[in-house]
Coordinates of C-alpha atoms and ligand atoms in Angstrom, one line a residue:
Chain A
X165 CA 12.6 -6.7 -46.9
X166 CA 16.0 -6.4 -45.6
X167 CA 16.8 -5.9 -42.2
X168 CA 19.3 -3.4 -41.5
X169 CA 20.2 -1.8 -38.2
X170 CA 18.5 1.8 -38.0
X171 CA 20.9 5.1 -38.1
X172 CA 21.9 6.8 -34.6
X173 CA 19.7 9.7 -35.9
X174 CA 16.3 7.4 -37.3
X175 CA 15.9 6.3 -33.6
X176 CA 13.3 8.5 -31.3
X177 CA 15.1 10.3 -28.5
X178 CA 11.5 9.7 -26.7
X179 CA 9.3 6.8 -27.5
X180 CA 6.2 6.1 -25.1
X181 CA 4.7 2.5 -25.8
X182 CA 1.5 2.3 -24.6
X183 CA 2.0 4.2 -21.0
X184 CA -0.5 3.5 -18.7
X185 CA -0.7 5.9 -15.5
X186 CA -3.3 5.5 -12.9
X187 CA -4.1 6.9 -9.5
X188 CA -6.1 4.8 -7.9
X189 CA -9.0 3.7 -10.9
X190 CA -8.2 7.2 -12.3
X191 CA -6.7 6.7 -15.4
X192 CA -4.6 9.2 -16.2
X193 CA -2.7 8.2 -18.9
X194 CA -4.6 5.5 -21.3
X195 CA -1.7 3.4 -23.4
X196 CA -0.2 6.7 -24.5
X197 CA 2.2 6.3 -27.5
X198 CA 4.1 9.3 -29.2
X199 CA 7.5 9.4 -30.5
X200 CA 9.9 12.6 -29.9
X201 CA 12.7 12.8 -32.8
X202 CA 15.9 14.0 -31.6
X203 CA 16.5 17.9 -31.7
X204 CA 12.7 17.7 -32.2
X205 CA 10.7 20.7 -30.1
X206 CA 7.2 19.5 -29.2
X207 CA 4.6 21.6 -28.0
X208 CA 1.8 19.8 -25.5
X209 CA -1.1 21.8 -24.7
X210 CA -4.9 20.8 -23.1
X211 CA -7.2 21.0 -21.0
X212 CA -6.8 21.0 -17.4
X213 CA -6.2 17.4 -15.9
X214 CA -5.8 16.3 -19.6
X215 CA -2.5 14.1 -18.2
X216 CA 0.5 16.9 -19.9
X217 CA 2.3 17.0 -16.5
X218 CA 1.8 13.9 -16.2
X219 CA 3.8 12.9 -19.3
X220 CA 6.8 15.2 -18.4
X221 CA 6.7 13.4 -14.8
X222 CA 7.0 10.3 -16.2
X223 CA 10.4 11.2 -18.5
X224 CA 12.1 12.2 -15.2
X225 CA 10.7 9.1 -13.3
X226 CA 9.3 11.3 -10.6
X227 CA 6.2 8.8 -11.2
X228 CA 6.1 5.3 -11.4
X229 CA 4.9 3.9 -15.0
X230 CA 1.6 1.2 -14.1
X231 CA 1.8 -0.2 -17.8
X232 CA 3.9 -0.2 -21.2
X233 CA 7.5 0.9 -21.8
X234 CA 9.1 4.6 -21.9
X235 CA 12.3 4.5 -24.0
X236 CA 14.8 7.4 -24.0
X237 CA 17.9 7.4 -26.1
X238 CA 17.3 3.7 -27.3
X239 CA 17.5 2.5 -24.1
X240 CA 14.2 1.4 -21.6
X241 CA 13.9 4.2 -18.8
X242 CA 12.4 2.5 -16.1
X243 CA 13.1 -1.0 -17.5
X244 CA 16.1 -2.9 -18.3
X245 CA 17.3 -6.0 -20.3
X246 CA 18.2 -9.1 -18.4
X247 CA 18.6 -12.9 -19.9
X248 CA 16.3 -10.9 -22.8
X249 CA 13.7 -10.1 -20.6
X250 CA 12.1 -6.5 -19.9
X251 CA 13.0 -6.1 -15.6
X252 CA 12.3 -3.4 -13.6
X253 CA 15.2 -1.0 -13.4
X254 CA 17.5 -0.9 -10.2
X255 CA 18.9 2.5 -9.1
X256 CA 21.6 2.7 -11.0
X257 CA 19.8 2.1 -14.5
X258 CA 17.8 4.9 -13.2
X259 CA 20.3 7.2 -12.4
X260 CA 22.3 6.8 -15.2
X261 CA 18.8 7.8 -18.0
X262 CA 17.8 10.7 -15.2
X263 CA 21.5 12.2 -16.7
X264 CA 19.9 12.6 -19.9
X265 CA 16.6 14.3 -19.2
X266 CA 16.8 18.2 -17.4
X267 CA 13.7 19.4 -16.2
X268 CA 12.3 22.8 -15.4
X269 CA 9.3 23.5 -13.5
X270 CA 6.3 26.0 -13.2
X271 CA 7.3 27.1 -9.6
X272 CA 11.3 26.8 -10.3
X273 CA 11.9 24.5 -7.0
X274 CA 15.5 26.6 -6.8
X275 CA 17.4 25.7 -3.6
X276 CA 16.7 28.8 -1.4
X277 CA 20.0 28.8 0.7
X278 CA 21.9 28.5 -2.3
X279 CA 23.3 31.6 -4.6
X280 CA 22.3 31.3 -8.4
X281 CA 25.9 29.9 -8.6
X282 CA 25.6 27.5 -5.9
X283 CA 22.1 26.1 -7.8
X284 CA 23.8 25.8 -10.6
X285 CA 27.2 24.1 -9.6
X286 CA 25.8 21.9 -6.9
X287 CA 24.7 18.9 -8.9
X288 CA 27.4 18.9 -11.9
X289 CA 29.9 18.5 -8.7
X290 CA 28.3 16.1 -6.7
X291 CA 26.9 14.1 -9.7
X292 CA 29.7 14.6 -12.8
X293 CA 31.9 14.7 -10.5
X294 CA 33.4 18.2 -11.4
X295 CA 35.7 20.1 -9.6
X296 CA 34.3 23.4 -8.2
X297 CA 36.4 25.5 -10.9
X298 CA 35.5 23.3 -13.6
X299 CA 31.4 23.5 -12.3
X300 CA 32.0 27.1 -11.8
X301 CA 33.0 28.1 -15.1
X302 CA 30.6 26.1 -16.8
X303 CA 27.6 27.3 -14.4
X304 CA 29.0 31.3 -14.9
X305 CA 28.7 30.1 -18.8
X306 CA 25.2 29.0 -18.6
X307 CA 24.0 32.1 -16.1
X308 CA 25.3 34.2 -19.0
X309 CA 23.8 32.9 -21.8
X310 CA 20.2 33.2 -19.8
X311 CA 21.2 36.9 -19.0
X312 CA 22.3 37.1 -15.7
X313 CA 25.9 37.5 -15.4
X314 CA 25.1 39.9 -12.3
X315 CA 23.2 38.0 -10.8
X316 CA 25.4 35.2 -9.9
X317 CA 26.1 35.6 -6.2
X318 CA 22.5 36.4 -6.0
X319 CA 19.8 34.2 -3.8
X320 CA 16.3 33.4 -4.9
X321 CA 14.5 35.5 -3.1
X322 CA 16.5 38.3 -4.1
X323 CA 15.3 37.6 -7.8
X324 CA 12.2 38.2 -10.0
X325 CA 10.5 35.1 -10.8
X326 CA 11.3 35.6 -14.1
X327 CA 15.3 35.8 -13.2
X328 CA 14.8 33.1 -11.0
X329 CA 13.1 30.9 -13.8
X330 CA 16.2 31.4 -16.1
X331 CA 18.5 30.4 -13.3
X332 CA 16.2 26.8 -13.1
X333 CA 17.0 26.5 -17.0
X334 CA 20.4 27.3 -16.4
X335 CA 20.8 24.5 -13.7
X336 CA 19.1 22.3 -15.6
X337 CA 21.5 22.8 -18.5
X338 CA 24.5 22.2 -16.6
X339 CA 23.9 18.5 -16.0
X340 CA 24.3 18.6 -20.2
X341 CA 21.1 16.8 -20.5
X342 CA 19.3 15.0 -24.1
X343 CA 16.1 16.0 -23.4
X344 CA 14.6 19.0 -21.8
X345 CA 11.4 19.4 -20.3
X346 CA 9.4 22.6 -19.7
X347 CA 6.4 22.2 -17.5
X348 CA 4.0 25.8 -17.9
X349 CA 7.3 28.0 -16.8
X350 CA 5.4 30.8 -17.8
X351 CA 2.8 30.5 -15.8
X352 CA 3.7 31.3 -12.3
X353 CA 5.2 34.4 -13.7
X354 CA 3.8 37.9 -14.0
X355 CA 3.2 38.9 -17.7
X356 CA 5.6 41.4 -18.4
X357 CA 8.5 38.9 -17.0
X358 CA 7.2 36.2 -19.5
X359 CA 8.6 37.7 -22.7
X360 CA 12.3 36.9 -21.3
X361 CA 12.3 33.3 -20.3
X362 CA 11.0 32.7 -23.6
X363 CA 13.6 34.7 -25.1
X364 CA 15.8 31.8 -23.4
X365 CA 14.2 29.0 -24.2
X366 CA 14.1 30.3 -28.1
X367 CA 17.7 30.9 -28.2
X368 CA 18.3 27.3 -26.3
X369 CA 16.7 25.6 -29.3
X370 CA 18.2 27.7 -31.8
X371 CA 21.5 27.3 -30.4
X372 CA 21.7 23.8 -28.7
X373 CA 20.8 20.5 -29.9
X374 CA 18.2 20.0 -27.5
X375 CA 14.9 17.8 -27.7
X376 CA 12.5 19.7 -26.4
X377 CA 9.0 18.8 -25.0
X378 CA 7.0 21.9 -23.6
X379 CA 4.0 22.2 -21.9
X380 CA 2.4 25.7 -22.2
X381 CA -0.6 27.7 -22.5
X382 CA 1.3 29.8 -24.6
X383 CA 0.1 28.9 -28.1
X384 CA 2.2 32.2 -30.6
X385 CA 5.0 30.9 -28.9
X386 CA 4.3 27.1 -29.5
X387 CA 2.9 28.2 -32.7
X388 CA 6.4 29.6 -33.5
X389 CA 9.0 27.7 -32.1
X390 CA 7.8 23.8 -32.0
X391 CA 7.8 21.2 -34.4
X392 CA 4.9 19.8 -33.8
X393 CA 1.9 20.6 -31.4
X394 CA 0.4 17.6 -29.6
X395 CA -2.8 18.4 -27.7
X396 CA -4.1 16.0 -24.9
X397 CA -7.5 15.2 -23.9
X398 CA -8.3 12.6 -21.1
X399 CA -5.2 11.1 -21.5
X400 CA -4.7 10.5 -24.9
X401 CA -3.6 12.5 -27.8
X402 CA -6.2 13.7 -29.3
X403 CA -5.0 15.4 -32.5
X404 CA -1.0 16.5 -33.0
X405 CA 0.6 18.1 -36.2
X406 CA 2.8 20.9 -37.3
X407 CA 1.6 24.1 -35.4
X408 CA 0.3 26.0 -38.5
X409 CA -2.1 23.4 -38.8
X410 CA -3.4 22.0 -35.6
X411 CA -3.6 25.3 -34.2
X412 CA -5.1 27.3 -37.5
X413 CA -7.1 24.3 -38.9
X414 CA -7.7 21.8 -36.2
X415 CA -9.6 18.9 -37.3
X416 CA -11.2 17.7 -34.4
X417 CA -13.9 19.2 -32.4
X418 CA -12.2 19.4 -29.3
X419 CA -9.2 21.2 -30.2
X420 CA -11.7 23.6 -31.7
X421 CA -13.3 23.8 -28.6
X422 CA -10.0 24.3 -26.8
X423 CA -8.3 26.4 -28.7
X424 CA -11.5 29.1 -28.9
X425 CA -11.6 28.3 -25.4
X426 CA -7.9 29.8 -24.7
X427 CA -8.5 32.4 -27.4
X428 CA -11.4 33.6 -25.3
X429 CA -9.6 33.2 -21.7
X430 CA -6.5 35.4 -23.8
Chain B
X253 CA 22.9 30.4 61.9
X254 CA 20.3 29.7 58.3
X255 CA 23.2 30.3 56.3
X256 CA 27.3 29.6 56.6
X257 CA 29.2 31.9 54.1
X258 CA 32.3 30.2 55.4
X259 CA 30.8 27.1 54.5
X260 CA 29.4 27.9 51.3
X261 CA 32.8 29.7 50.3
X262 CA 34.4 26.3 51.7
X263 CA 32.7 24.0 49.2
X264 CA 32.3 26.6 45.9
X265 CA 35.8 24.8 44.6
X266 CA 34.0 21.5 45.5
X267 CA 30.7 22.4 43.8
X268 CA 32.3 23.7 40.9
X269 CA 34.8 20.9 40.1
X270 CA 31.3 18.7 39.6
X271 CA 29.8 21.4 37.7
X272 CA 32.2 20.4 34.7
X273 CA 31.0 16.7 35.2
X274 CA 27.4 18.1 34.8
X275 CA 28.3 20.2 31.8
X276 CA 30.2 17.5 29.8
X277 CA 27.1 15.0 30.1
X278 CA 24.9 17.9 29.3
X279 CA 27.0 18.7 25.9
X280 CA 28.1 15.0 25.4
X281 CA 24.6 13.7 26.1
X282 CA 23.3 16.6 23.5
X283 CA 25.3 15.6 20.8
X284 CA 24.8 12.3 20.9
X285 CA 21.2 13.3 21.0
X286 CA 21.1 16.0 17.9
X287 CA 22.9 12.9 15.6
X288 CA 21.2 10.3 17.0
X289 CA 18.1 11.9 16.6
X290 CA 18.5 13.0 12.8
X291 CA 19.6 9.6 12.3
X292 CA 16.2 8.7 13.9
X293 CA 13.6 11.2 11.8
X294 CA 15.7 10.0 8.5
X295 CA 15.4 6.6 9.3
X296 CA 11.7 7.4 9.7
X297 CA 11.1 8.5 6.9
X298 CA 12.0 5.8 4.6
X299 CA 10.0 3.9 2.6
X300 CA 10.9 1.0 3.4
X301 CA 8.3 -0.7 6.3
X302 CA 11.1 -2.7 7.8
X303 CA 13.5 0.1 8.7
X304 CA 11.3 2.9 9.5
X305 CA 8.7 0.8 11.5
X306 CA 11.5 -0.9 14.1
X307 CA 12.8 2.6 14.3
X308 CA 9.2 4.4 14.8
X309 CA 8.6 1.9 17.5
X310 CA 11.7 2.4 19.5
X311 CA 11.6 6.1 19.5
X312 CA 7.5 5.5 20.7
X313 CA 9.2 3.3 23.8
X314 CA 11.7 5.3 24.5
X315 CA 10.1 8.5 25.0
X316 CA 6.6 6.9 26.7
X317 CA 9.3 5.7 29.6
X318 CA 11.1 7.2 32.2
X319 CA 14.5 8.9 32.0
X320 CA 15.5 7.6 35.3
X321 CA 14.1 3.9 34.1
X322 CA 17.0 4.5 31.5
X323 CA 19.5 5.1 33.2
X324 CA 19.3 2.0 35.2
X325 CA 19.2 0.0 32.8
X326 CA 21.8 0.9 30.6
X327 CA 24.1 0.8 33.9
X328 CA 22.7 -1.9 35.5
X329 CA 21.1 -4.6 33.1
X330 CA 23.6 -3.9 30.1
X331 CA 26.9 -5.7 32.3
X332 CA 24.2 -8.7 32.5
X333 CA 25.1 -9.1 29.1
X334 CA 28.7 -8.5 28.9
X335 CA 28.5 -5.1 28.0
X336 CA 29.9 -2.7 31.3
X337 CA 30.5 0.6 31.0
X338 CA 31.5 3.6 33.2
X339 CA 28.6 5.3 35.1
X340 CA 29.3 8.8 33.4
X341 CA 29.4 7.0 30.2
X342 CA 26.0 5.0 31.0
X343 CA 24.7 8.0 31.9
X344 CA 25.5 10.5 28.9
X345 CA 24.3 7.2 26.7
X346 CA 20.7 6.9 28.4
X347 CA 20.6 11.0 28.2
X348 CA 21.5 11.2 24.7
X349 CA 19.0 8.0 23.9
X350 CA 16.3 9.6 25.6
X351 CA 16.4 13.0 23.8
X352 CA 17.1 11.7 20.5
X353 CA 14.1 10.8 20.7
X354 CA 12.6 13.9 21.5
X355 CA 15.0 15.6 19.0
X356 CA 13.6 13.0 16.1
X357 CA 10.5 14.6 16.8
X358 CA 11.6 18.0 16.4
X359 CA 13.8 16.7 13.3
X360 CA 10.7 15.2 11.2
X361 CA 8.7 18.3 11.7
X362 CA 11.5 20.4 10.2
X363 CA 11.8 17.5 7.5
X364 CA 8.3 17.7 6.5
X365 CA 8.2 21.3 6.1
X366 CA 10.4 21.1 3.6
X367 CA 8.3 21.7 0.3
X368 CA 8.0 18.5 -2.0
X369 CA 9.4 20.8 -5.1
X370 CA 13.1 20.8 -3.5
X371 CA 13.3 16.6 -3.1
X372 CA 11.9 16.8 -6.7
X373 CA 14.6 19.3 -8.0
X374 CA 17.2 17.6 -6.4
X375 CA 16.1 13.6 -8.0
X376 CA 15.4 15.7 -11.6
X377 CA 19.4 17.0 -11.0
X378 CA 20.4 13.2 -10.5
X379 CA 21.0 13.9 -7.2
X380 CA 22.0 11.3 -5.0
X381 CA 19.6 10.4 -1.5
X382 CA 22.9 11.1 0.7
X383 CA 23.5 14.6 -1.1
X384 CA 19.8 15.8 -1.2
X385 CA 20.1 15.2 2.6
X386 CA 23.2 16.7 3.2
X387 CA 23.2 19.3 0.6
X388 CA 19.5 20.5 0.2
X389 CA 17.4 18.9 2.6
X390 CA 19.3 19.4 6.4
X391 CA 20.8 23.1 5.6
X392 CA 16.8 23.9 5.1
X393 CA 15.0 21.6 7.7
X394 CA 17.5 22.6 10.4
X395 CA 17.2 26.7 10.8
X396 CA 13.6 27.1 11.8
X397 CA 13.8 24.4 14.5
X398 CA 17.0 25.5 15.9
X399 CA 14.7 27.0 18.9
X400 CA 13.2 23.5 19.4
X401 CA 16.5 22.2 20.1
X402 CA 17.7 24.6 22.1
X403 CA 15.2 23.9 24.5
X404 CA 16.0 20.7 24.6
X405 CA 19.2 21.1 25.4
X406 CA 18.2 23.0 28.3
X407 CA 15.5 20.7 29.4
X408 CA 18.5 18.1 29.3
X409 CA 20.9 20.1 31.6
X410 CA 18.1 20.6 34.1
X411 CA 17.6 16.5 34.5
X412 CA 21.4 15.2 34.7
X413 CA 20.9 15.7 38.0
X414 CA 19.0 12.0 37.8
X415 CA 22.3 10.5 37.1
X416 CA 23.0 10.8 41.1
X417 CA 21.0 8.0 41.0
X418 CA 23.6 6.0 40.0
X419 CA 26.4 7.8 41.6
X420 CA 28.1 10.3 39.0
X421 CA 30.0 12.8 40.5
X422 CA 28.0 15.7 39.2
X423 CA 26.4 18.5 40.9
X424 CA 23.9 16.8 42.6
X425 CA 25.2 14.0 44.2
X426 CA 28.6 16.0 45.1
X427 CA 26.0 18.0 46.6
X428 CA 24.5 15.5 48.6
X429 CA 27.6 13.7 49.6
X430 CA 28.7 17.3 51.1
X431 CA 25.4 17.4 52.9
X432 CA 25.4 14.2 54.0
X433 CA 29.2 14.6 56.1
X434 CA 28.7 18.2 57.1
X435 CA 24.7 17.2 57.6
X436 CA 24.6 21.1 56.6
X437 CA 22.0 21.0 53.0
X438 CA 21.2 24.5 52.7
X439 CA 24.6 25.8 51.3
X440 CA 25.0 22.8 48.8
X441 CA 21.5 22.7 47.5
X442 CA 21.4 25.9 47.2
X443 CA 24.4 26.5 45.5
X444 CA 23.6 23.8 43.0
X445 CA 20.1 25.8 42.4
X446 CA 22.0 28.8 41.0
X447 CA 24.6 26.8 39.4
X448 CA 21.9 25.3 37.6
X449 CA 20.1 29.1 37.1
X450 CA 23.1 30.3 35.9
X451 CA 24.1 27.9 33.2
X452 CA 20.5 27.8 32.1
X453 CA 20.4 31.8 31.5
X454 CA 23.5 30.9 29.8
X455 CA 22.5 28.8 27.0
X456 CA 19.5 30.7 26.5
X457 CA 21.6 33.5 26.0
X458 CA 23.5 31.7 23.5
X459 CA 21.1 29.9 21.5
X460 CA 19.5 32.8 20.7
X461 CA 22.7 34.1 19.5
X462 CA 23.0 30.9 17.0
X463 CA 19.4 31.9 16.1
X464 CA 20.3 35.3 15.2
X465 CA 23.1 34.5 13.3
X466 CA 21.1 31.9 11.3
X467 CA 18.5 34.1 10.4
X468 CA 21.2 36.6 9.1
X469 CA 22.8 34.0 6.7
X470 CA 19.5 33.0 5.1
X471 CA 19.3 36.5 4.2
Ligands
ATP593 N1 -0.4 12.6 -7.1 C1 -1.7 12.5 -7.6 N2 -2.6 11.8 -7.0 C2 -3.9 11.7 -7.5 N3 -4.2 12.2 -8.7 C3 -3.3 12.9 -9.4 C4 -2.0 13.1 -8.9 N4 -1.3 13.9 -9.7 C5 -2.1 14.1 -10.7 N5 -3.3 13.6 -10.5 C6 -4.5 13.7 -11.4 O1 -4.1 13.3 -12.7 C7 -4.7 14.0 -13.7 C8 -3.7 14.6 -14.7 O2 -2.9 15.5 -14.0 P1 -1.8 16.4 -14.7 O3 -1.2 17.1 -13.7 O4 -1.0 15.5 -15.6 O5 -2.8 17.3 -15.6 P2 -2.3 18.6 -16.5 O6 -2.8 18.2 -17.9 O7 -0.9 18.9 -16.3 O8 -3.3 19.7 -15.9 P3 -3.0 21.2 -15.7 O9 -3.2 22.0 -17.0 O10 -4.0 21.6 -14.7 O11 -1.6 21.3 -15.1 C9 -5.6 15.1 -13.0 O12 -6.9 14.6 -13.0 C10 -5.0 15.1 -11.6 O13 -6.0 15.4 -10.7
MG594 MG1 0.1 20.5 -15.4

């Protein structure tokens, strides 16, 4: 067999290796592997304390890794190369892969003394570097596309939860990240405000290229929209496959169980 | 005669030419209190043992001893080692010092009310530790303690008169020089008292102006 170096576009966008996580002698994630294909939309769903945040976490190294190797982008995340050896990464390393990754999360963590516009043009400055036009135009840009061109000079707590959900996706958008992650940002929300965050984050992936890794509860809309449907028990992945399948025929008995379990709760 | 309204008219000018010393160590002293003491709670809270331990244990000494202990040394054991300094200057240093350390208090409180969610948002945005200070951290932490301060800054007012001790020319000792050549105290002491009443209604008055006002912008 010839060795050839692989495509741009063979590469995973995400590749755990064997991610350990532990807090304290619980293991929360046990030598976790799964590889994310760019532009690829996964779904992660499971029980309760199964270790999905916990994977999401990880990407945006607001945890610390105990064992393997997270690579985003073909590059290490929390590693780097030096004299050929794997070292832990220094700040800058860090900072530079965070730029890839956008996060959004269940309780939107908005910055409450800033305007939707402010949110969403504090970082591209301060970070990219952009001037305030140049952030501002971009940011009015994204605050359109999620729906809320009138909402711009608006502060969170003047906004539903479901506007202010959309303005989290929009300020995670403007830092142009690789990789997006979703953690349940349906679920703080009441139900009838549900239907329009979902609207965005439909359109995002129809419209961007975007790799997407969602955690949700929501299974018609993972059933519709991912790729592929990974579902976590204790830390592993249990079972994953195209959503048809793993959510219509699951093989193993505990996706049956959990999947009848959140029909029920529905 | 109790009381001398010639006198007491006499030495107003007097009194009130020291009042400005009293109020510049009283602002100067506060500022240098306010930054000093962020810098304090910030330094606190790092992570790393061997900054905010050193820094934890200073602010423990220096508010478990005496103002007035202070103030001596910084104007009298400092010049042993070369460094000699004004005693106006000594004293808005030991001042400031001493309430920076209250202040850092007041400071990590407002810093650890702030929920974990917003230093998240800001590290998933890439921000860096200086901006999620300055930009999202401070503008929340300092609104709801403003009060805290403010009495601080009174509380630091009403004890500049310590720094007669070592012979500033504020209220105080002007006060007791007067009394000591006209041997007349009443007037001077008393005059000092509602100085000290009136400046005191005074910033109360105004701080909760700045409260207002901040409790307006957050909307
Ligand atoms: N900071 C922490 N300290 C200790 N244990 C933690 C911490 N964070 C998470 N855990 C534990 O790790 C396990 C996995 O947590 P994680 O948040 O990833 O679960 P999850 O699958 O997202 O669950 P849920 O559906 O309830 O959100 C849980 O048992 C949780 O209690
Ligand atoms: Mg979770």
């Amino acid at each position: 067999m010839t060795e050839s170096p692989a495509p741009e576009t063979s590469q995973p966008m995400v590749r755990f290796e064997r991610v350990t996580k532990r807090y304290g002698s619980l293991v929360v994630l046990d030598e976790l592997d799964l590889d994310i294909a760019r532009n690829e939309k996964v779904a992660i769903i499971g029980p309760s304390g199964s270790g999905k945040t916990t994977v999401l976490r990880m990407l945006m190294t607001l945890e610390k890794i105990d064992g393997g190797v997270i690579h985003v982008d073909g590059e290490p995340l929390t590693h780097m190369e030096r004299n050929g050896q794997l070292v832990r990464a220094n700040e800058s390393h860090l900072r530079r892969m965070r730029g890839k990754i956008g996060m959004v999360f269940q309780h939107f963590n908005l910055f409450p003394h800033m305007t939707s516009l402010g949110n969403c043009i504090e970082a591209p400055m301060r970070v990219l570097g952009l001037s305030r036009r140049e952030a501002e135009d971009r940011a009015r840009e994204l605050l359109e596309m999620v729906g809320l061109r009138d909402k711009m000079g608006h502060y969170p707590s003047q906004m539903s939860g479901g506007q202010q959900q959309r303005v989290a996706i929009a300020r995670a958008l403007a830092m142009r990240p690789k990789v997006m992650l979703f953690d349940e940002v349906t679920s703080a929300l009441d139900p009838e405000l549900v239907g329009e965050v979902l609207n965005v984050i439909r359109r995002l992936g129809e419209e961007h290229d975007l790799t997407m890794l969602m955690v949700t509860h929501q299974m018609g809309f993972a059933r519709e929209f991912a790729d592929r449907v990974c579902f976590f028990y204790e830390g592993k992945i249990a079972e994953q496959g195209a959503p048809a399948e793993l959510l219509g025929n699951p093989k193993e008995e505990r996706t049956r169980q959990f999947l009848s379990a959140v029909l029920e709760a529905s | 005669m109790f009381w001398d309204w010639n006198y007491a008219i006499e030495i107003l000018p007097i009194l009130a030419r020291a009042s400005i010393v009293t109020i510049q160590a009283t602002l100067l002293g506060f500022v240098l209190a306010a930054v000093l003491g962020l810098v304090f709670a910030v330094l606190r809270m790092s992570r790393a043992r061997w900054v905010s331990l050193p820094v934890a244990a200073l602010v423990e000494f220096v508010r478990s001893t005496p103002l007035l202990i202070q103030i001596f040394f910084i104007f009298f054991v400092l010049p042993e080692f070369g460094i000699t300094i004004g005693a106006l200057t000594a004293g808005i240093l030991a001042l400031g010092l001493h309430y920076a350390t209250y202040c850092s208090e007041v400071y990590r409180a407002g810093l650890e009310n702030i929920p974990r969610g917003q230093w998240e948002a800001s590290l998933a945005l890439n921000l860096s530790p200086y901006h999620t200070f300055r930009d999202i951290i401070i503008p929340q932490a300092i609104p709801p303690i403003v009060p805290a301060l403010g009495n601080y800054l009174v509380a630091l007012f009403k004890e500049t008169p310590l720094l007669s001790a070592i012979a500033v020319l504020e209220l105080m000792q002007t006060a007791k020089i007067l009394g000591s050549e006209s041997f007349r105290y009443t007037e001077p002491i008393t005059l000092v008292g509602l100085f000290f009443l009136v400046f005191s209604l005074a910033a109360a008055w105004l701080i909760r102006r700045v409260e207002a006002r901040l409790s307006l912008s957050k909307v």
